[in-house]
Amino acid sequence: MNLSKAIRKNIFQIVSHSSKVIKQDSYIIGGYVRDLLLRKIKSCDLDILTIGEGIRLAKEVAKNIYKYTKVFHPIRMFKRYGTAMLKYDNQTIEFVGSRIESYPNPNSRNPIVKLGTLQDDQNRRDFTINTLAISLNSNNYGELIDPFGGVSDLKNKILKTPLNADITYSDDPLRMLRAIRFATELQFFIEKKSFQSIKKNKNRINILPKERIIEEFNKILLSSKPSIGLLLMKKSGLLSIILPELSVLEGIEEKDGFKHKDNFYHTLQVVDNLSREKCNSLWLKWVGLLHDIGKTQTKKFFPKVGWTFHSHEYVGSQMISNIFKRLKLPKGNILKYVKKMVKNSYRPISLVGNNISDSAIRRLLFDLGNDIEDLIKLSLSDITTGSIEKKKQYENNISFLIKRIKQIENKDCIMNWKSPISGNDIMSAFDINPCKKIGIIKNYIKNSILEGKISNDFSSAYYFMLKKGKELGLKKK
Ligand code: CTP
């Protein structure tokens, strides 16, 4: 197959010319070729393989780009790995010399590297669909070099390792997660013996830095159907190593004719539903993933009543700091957001019916602020019942709640609420210094507004401040 028509960008001509000058054959390889054949060029990353030194080619390319554009494009060199990188025309171009890799240290995925041929380099790659190379050399410019049948695997939507899967996965265990990530993103199958090998090598995941695991995990979550990857992780045993709190949710228990739902499969559906809601917020997807993790600890059976999971949202939210710490996920506002959302995940569902009080809605708005929209998205995604009537009813409940939220917010402006009375107002009204009583008064005013005892304005709040101050033994200045 010749792809010269598909690689018309001038960067390819420049690399081709540079390779000729330094007498090092070069090829486009990896993800770019794969995505080109899949007609999904999404990435701005371009990998150039050269038979020789990557850095030498990069220098020559930079020189020729300068001749062509009169703009200097700096190279970043990674001498330890013999690779180099430069940015040109909104593309990150990585130059790597062809190599043979060996992995003598079982506790490390950093290989010992020797210079090799094109074929050696293709052998060391993870999947046949990633071994595809396009020649940039004048004798066969544009020719596709496909020693492992990568094109046919692309057509058949199958992920295979070029060599023995046990070696490919054991050498670099990140590839197990890459296999699952590609299977999710591209909706490909993982070849049976390859999947068996992932099962066998699953514990090798422990040698990976958490950041690399999370990078792949997040890509799975951000895909259009994360359940594919989550299920493959579960079936391979990787999930119980990475996120055991989620994998233990699997299973249905039945007692005296009472059954509960399978909370693992329910969670998968919730995360898929969030993707369908066009949610591309990674952290809301994490919320969906973790929203029921408290159910294992809170599960109880009551005769004649059935299964309950009281306070699972609270218990779940308390588990999140440890999970985030273990997986080296962000701290600060992101962690706070995920905890808050899980803790409140059940609230919209509990606020149903015609007699929801205004104050319950004001409290919800106050606690959630701008995150109310995400909470509603989560609640809609949380509806996974198979019964069409129930689904309709739950959705109607949420629509009704949205209407009420809009009414109350328009009237009371609670979402970005700021107390109409500040600490300074209180100190100057009673001529006092900072003390506990100020907090008590502010809290009293806040609760009075949320409960609808007073309206959200300065004069009503001022009157209540004087009232509470008097109760606390304070005298107006
Ligand atoms: N590769 C590999 N093993 C890894 C990572 C990468 O064999 N653990 C090889 C694959 O041939 C891959 C290429 O290096 O195609 C480039 O890697 P990278 O840029 O990380 O991935 P892409 O395949 O380009 O795809 P994506 O950007 O979606 O990760």
mmCIF file with all atom_site columns, C-alpha atoms in Angstrom, residues 344-352 364 372 375-376 379 397-398 401:
data_model
loop_
_atom_site.group_PDB
_atom_site.id
_atom_site.type_symbol
_atom_site.label_atom_id
_atom_site.label_alt_id
_atom_site.label_comp_id
_atom_site.label_asym_id
_atom_site.label_entity_id
_atom_site.label_seq_id
_atom_site.pdbx_PDB_ins_code
_atom_site.Cartn_x
_atom_site.Cartn_y
_atom_site.Cartn_z
_atom_site.occupancy
_atom_site.B_iso_or_equiv
_atom_site.pdbx_formal_charge
_atom_site.auth_seq_id
_atom_site.auth_comp_id
_atom_site.auth_asym_id
_atom_site.auth_atom_id
_atom_site.pdbx_PDB_model_num
ATOM 1  C CA . ASN A 1 344 ? -24.692 15.000 48.123 1.00 0.00 ? 344 ASN A CA 1
ATOM 2  C CA . SER A 1 345 ? -25.324 12.471 45.367 1.00 0.00 ? 345 SER A CA 1
ATOM 3  C CA . TYR A 1 346 ? -28.562 11.218 46.883 1.00 0.00 ? 346 TYR A CA 1
ATOM 4  C CA . ARG A 1 347 ? -30.073 14.583 47.734 1.00 0.00 ? 347 ARG A CA 1
ATOM 5  C CA . PRO A 1 348 ? -31.906 15.414 44.497 1.00 0.00 ? 348 PRO A CA 1
ATOM 6  C CA . ILE A 1 349 ? -33.454 11.955 44.491 1.00 0.00 ? 349 ILE A CA 1
ATOM 7  C CA . SER A 1 350 ? -34.688 12.433 48.031 1.00 0.00 ? 350 SER A CA 1
ATOM 8  C CA . LEU A 1 351 ? -36.204 15.811 47.134 1.00 0.00 ? 351 LEU A CA 1
ATOM 9  C CA . VAL A 1 352 ? -39.178 14.528 45.203 1.00 0.00 ? 352 VAL A CA 1
ATOM 10 C CA . LEU A 1 364 ? -29.334 22.400 48.400 1.00 0.00 ? 364 LEU A CA 1
ATOM 11 C CA . ILE A 1 372 ? -25.788 22.093 41.237 1.00 0.00 ? 372 ILE A CA 1
ATOM 12 C CA . LEU A 1 375 ? -25.337 17.192 40.554 1.00 0.00 ? 375 LEU A CA 1
ATOM 13 C CA . ILE A 1 376 ? -28.445 17.233 38.381 1.00 0.00 ? 376 ILE A CA 1
ATOM 14 C CA . SER A 1 379 ? -28.921 12.350 39.199 1.00 0.00 ? 379 SER A CA 1
ATOM 15 C CA . ASN A 1 397 ? -39.229 14.098 39.394 1.00 0.00 ? 397 ASN A CA 1
ATOM 16 C CA . ILE A 1 398 ? -35.883 15.581 38.423 1.00 0.00 ? 398 ILE A CA 1
ATOM 17 C CA . LEU A 1 401 ? -36.938 19.682 40.906 1.00 0.00 ? 401 LEU A CA 1
#
